[in-house]
XYZ file of C-alpha atoms in Angstrom:
64
model
C 143.363 115.653 92.832
C 141.784 116.219 96.245
C 138.632 117.641 94.660
C 138.200 114.516 92.533
C 138.499 112.243 95.599
C 135.996 114.423 97.504
C 133.432 114.266 94.695
C 133.992 110.538 94.281
C 133.244 110.013 97.984
C 130.233 112.321 97.782
C 128.791 110.401 94.823
C 129.359 107.082 96.613
C 127.579 108.426 99.703
C 124.642 109.659 97.623
C 124.316 106.269 95.913
C 124.460 104.535 99.303
C 121.785 106.843 100.774
C 119.433 106.342 97.805
C 119.879 102.561 97.952
C 119.236 102.590 101.708
C 116.098 104.744 101.456
C 114.511 103.016 98.457
C 113.025 100.031 100.406
C 111.587 102.404 103.029
C 109.948 104.516 100.310
C 108.523 101.413 98.613
C 107.123 100.167 101.925
C 105.508 103.544 102.600
C 103.879 103.620 99.157
C 102.560 100.056 99.541
C 101.295 100.796 103.066
C 99.423 103.929 101.968
C 97.878 102.077 99.014
C 96.677 99.250 101.276
C 95.349 101.807 103.800
C 93.420 103.719 101.136
C 92.008 100.552 99.547
C 90.988 99.161 102.954
C 89.170 102.312 104.039
C 87.502 102.820 100.651
C 86.247 99.238 100.889
C 84.842 99.806 104.403
C 83.155 103.028 103.252
C 81.591 101.352 100.221
C 80.357 98.315 102.156
C 78.877 100.397 104.992
C 77.212 102.912 102.670
C 73.637 101.974 101.937
C 71.425 104.104 99.775
C 68.363 105.251 101.674
C 65.682 107.765 100.688
C 67.456 110.320 102.936
C 70.839 110.169 101.185
C 69.583 109.398 97.692
C 71.060 111.627 94.968
C 67.629 112.818 93.848
C 67.009 114.332 97.279
C 70.209 116.379 97.091
C 68.816 118.489 94.238
C 67.094 121.699 95.359
C 63.331 121.418 95.114
C 61.905 123.958 92.700
C 59.174 126.041 94.262
C 56.243 126.631 91.943
């Protein structure tokens, strides 16, 4: 009988912990998504294609 009570309490504690931590986890996920989107946006708006960083210039020039 004691074992059953112990496991019942343990299960209740686990449920309580998961319910308590869920909002924190959701906030962390939302915060990281906003952070990533914000910095990607800054990178894309500040990046301007110039002759120096153009993709064609990244290819090795073939020596003939």
